[in-house]
Tab-separated table of C-alpha atoms in Angstrom:
chain	number	residue	atom	x	y	z
A	1	MET	CA	21.823	5.879	7.137
A	2	SER	CA	21.516	2.859	4.832
A	3	THR	CA	22.123	2.881	1.102
A	4	LEU	CA	20.004	0.946	-1.337
A	5	LYS	CA	22.167	-1.293	-3.521
A	6	THR	CA	19.993	-4.393	-3.837
A	7	ILE	CA	16.287	-5.123	-3.589
A	8	CYS	CA	14.784	-8.520	-2.918
A	9	VAL	CA	11.587	-8.989	-4.917
A	10	TYR	CA	9.077	-11.617	-3.846
A	11	CYS	CA	6.497	-12.465	-6.490
A	12	GLY	CA	4.528	-15.214	-8.164
A	13	SER	CA	5.919	-17.922	-10.418
A	14	GLY	CA	2.777	-17.375	-12.511
A	15	PRO	CA	1.665	-14.227	-14.363
A	16	GLY	CA	-1.706	-13.831	-12.626
A	17	THR	CA	-4.907	-12.784	-14.356
A	18	ASN	CA	-4.284	-9.064	-14.672
A	19	PRO	CA	-1.861	-7.798	-17.366
A	20	LEU	CA	-0.923	-4.969	-14.990
A	21	PHE	CA	0.916	-7.473	-12.809
A	22	VAL	CA	3.401	-8.402	-15.544
A	23	GLU	CA	3.624	-4.805	-16.765
A	24	SER	CA	4.493	-3.656	-13.245
A	25	ALA	CA	7.121	-6.368	-12.824
A	26	ILE	CA	8.754	-5.298	-16.087
A	27	ALA	CA	8.585	-1.618	-15.125
A	28	LEU	CA	10.147	-2.311	-11.723
A	29	GLY	CA	12.972	-4.298	-13.293
A	30	LYS	CA	13.684	-1.491	-15.763
A	31	THR	CA	13.741	1.135	-13.022
A	32	MET	CA	16.067	-0.925	-10.843
A	33	ALA	CA	18.527	-1.505	-13.680
A	34	GLU	CA	18.533	2.129	-14.739
A	35	ASN	CA	19.286	3.160	-11.152
A	36	GLY	CA	22.069	0.633	-10.639
A	37	ILE	CA	20.146	-1.419	-8.086
A	38	GLY	CA	20.641	-5.159	-8.224
A	39	LEU	CA	17.815	-7.676	-8.066
A	40	VAL	CA	17.767	-10.523	-5.575
A	41	TYR	CA	14.934	-12.946	-6.218
A	42	GLY	CA	13.846	-16.571	-6.263
A	43	GLY	CA	15.752	-17.578	-9.389
A	44	GLY	CA	12.901	-18.666	-11.679
A	45	SER	CA	12.347	-17.697	-15.311
A	46	ILE	CA	8.556	-17.957	-15.410
A	47	GLY	CA	5.668	-15.786	-14.246
A	48	LEU	CA	6.311	-12.484	-12.513
A	49	MET	CA	9.651	-13.837	-11.296
A	50	GLY	CA	10.839	-14.216	-14.849
A	51	ALA	CA	9.330	-10.905	-15.936
A	52	VAL	CA	11.134	-8.793	-13.352
A	53	ALA	CA	14.452	-10.640	-13.722
A	54	LYS	CA	14.496	-10.542	-17.518
A	55	SER	CA	13.608	-6.850	-17.442
A	56	VAL	CA	16.566	-6.112	-15.162
A	57	LEU	CA	18.856	-8.043	-17.504
A	58	ASP	CA	17.376	-6.457	-20.640
A	59	HIS	CA	18.217	-3.027	-19.269
A	60	GLY	CA	21.770	-3.850	-18.222
A	61	GLY	CA	21.181	-4.573	-14.542
A	62	HIS	CA	22.519	-7.259	-12.211
A	63	VAL	CA	20.466	-10.276	-11.159
A	64	THR	CA	21.113	-12.688	-8.303
A	65	GLY	CA	18.810	-15.685	-8.380
A	66	ILE	CA	18.587	-17.933	-5.332
A	67	ILE	CA	16.701	-21.167	-5.798
A	68	PRO	CA	16.539	-24.497	-3.950
A	69	GLU	CA	17.678	-27.504	-5.938
A	70	PHE	CA	14.263	-29.155	-6.007
A	71	LEU	CA	12.722	-26.106	-7.739
A	72	THR	CA	15.306	-25.635	-10.494
A	73	LYS	CA	13.225	-27.570	-13.022
A	74	ARG	CA	9.752	-26.667	-11.752
A	75	GLU	CA	10.427	-22.927	-11.878
A	76	ASN	CA	12.893	-23.116	-14.784
A	77	ALA	CA	15.935	-21.535	-13.159
A	78	LEU	CA	17.044	-18.432	-15.054
A	79	VAL	CA	20.375	-19.369	-16.600
A	80	GLY	CA	20.978	-15.815	-17.841
A	81	ALA	CA	21.382	-14.361	-14.352
A	82	GLN	CA	24.890	-13.118	-13.532
A	83	GLU	CA	24.680	-15.076	-10.305
A	84	LEU	CA	22.557	-18.164	-9.724
A	85	ILE	CA	22.834	-19.779	-6.309
A	86	VAL	CA	21.344	-23.245	-5.867
A	87	THR	CA	20.615	-23.991	-2.222
A	88	HIS	CA	19.932	-27.208	-0.342
A	89	ASP	CA	16.539	-26.102	0.943
A	90	MET	CA	14.072	-23.231	1.346
A	91	HIS	CA	15.542	-22.108	4.671
A	92	GLU	CA	18.963	-21.511	3.162
A	93	ARG	CA	17.365	-19.762	0.195
A	94	LYS	CA	15.461	-17.316	2.398
A	95	ARG	CA	18.456	-16.633	4.620
A	96	LEU	CA	20.668	-15.793	1.643
A	97	MET	CA	17.962	-13.629	0.086
A	98	PHE	CA	17.783	-11.681	3.336
A	99	GLU	CA	21.541	-11.301	3.706
A	100	ARG	CA	22.028	-10.046	0.144
A	101	SER	CA	19.209	-7.485	0.163
A	102	ASP	CA	18.827	-3.934	1.440
A	103	ALA	CA	15.036	-3.846	1.063
A	104	PHE	CA	12.091	-6.076	0.183
A	105	VAL	CA	9.256	-5.681	-2.313
A	106	ALA	CA	6.269	-7.984	-2.632
A	107	LEU	CA	4.676	-7.952	-6.054
A	108	PRO	CA	1.470	-9.980	-6.491
A	109	GLY	CA	1.938	-13.668	-5.838
A	110	GLY	CA	0.639	-16.742	-4.054
A	111	ILE	CA	1.295	-18.611	-0.829
A	112	GLY	CA	5.071	-18.657	-1.291
A	113	THR	CA	5.188	-14.895	-1.821
A	114	LEU	CA	2.968	-14.334	1.196
A	115	GLU	CA	5.071	-16.640	3.369
A	116	GLU	CA	8.329	-14.894	2.469
A	117	LEU	CA	6.773	-11.473	3.018
A	118	VAL	CA	5.253	-12.341	6.381
A	119	GLU	CA	8.543	-13.792	7.585
A	120	GLN	CA	10.290	-10.476	6.930
A	121	LEU	CA	7.466	-8.605	8.660
A	122	THR	CA	7.829	-10.909	11.655
A	123	TRP	CA	11.586	-10.363	11.876
A	124	GLN	CA	11.053	-6.605	11.583
A	125	GLN	CA	8.399	-6.610	14.309
A	126	LEU	CA	10.673	-8.559	16.642
A	127	GLY	CA	13.479	-6.083	16.063
A	128	ARG	CA	15.755	-8.401	14.088
A	129	HIS	CA	16.161	-5.952	11.185
A	130	SER	CA	15.095	-2.507	9.971
A	131	LYS	CA	15.255	-3.015	6.213
A	132	PRO	CA	12.310	-1.425	4.354
A	133	ILE	CA	9.438	-3.697	3.317
A	134	LEU	CA	7.014	-2.592	0.610
A	135	LEU	CA	3.812	-4.047	-0.789
A	136	ALA	CA	3.403	-3.327	-4.498
A	137	ASN	CA	-0.347	-2.965	-4.270
A	138	ILE	CA	-0.954	-3.237	-8.013
A	139	ASP	CA	-4.667	-2.961	-8.801
A	140	ASN	CA	-5.305	-3.314	-5.038
A	141	PHE	CA	-3.906	-6.850	-4.988
A	142	TRP	CA	-2.691	-6.600	-1.379
A	143	GLU	CA	-5.760	-4.769	-0.068
A	144	PRO	CA	-7.144	-7.869	1.738
A	145	LEU	CA	-3.839	-8.273	3.588
A	146	LEU	CA	-3.743	-4.586	4.534
A	147	THR	CA	-7.289	-4.919	5.853
A	148	LEU	CA	-6.243	-7.950	7.885
A	149	LEU	CA	-3.267	-6.072	9.365
A	150	THR	CA	-5.604	-3.229	10.356
A	151	HIS	CA	-7.922	-5.786	11.974
A	152	MET	CA	-4.987	-7.305	13.868
A	153	ARG	CA	-4.082	-3.868	15.199
A	154	SER	CA	-7.642	-3.072	16.242
A	155	THR	CA	-7.913	-6.384	18.102
A	156	ALA	CA	-4.564	-5.776	19.866
A	157	PHE	CA	-2.656	-8.655	18.280
A	158	ILE	CA	-0.311	-6.156	16.664
A	159	ARG	CA	0.587	-4.137	19.733
A	160	PRO	CA	2.085	-0.632	19.799
A	161	THR	CA	5.124	-2.049	21.591
A	162	LEU	CA	5.869	-4.245	18.567
A	163	PRO	CA	6.135	-1.743	15.703
A	164	LEU	CA	5.289	-2.886	12.210
A	165	GLU	CA	6.004	-0.614	9.264
A	166	VAL	CA	4.716	-1.687	5.874
A	167	LEU	CA	5.189	0.621	2.917
A	168	THR	CA	2.773	0.507	-0.002
A	169	ALA	CA	2.907	1.680	-3.598
A	170	ASP	CA	0.109	1.483	-6.144
A	171	ARG	CA	2.413	2.019	-9.125
A	172	ALA	CA	5.776	0.547	-10.051
A	173	GLU	CA	7.334	3.987	-10.502
A	174	ASP	CA	6.601	4.868	-6.864
A	175	ILE	CA	8.412	1.862	-5.407
A	176	LEU	CA	12.017	3.017	-5.619
A	177	PRO	CA	11.482	6.539	-4.224
A	178	LYS	CA	9.602	5.139	-1.219
A	179	LEU	CA	12.255	2.509	-0.529
A	180	ARG	CA	15.083	5.031	-0.819
A	181	SER	CA	13.386	7.398	1.599
A	182	ALA	CA	12.834	4.624	4.131
A	183	ALA	CA	16.350	3.199	3.720
A	184	ALA	CA	17.877	6.622	4.361
A	185	LYS	CA	16.188	6.673	7.770
A	186	ALA	CA	17.085	3.096	8.739
A	187	PRO	CA	20.021	2.637	11.130
A	188	ASP	CA	22.896	0.601	9.712
A	189	GLU	CA	23.052	-1.578	12.821
A	190	GLY	CA	19.517	-2.769	12.153
A	191	LYS	CA	20.254	-4.174	8.725
A	192	LYS	CA	21.456	-7.630	9.761
A	193	LEU	CA	20.067	-10.468	11.771
A	194	ALA	CA	22.092	-11.408	14.804
A	195	PRO	CA	24.559	-14.152	13.761
A	196	ASP	CA	23.096	-16.683	16.177
A	197	VAL	CA	19.643	-16.065	14.738
A	198	ALA	CA	20.747	-16.241	11.111
A	199	THR	CA	22.441	-19.595	11.541
A	200	ARG	CA	19.248	-21.136	12.859
A	201	LEU	CA	17.001	-19.953	9.999
């Protein structure tokens, strides 16, 4: 049984067009802080990244920002975070985000959010970890991706022998209960990448 102490949140460095996106990021940050769950995220202070991180801080929670050096100015690194780690590159950033997190949530975002999410799904499918992964499907944002995953299954590119479990939540308040339930079922030995794999990422 795994406990949920930290959640990695992938999300956009912009606010998007729908006010619900920012509202959901703020609500998630508040819920995490009130439940003593730390945030691990990309380290920026703008867009949904900034919204969720500032909400965690505003409600007394702990924030770990992990950002590559070349993005510190572009994404305005959040100086108020209790822990801000500046990495040499994106690979180190993603590895540290994985190592420091017990679960993953994808709020709405762009290519970077999608890339980080899909990498975790790939590692899960290949049996490298069993940490819960959840799509915050706010206003059906992730519906096209869910449709694509269904299409991949129906065309046998996602095979039954390579399990893929993606949680979804339509509302911010449903995220934590779903992650906790999934984490409680996850074996502890499946939480970490094999050392030889981690060093190559």
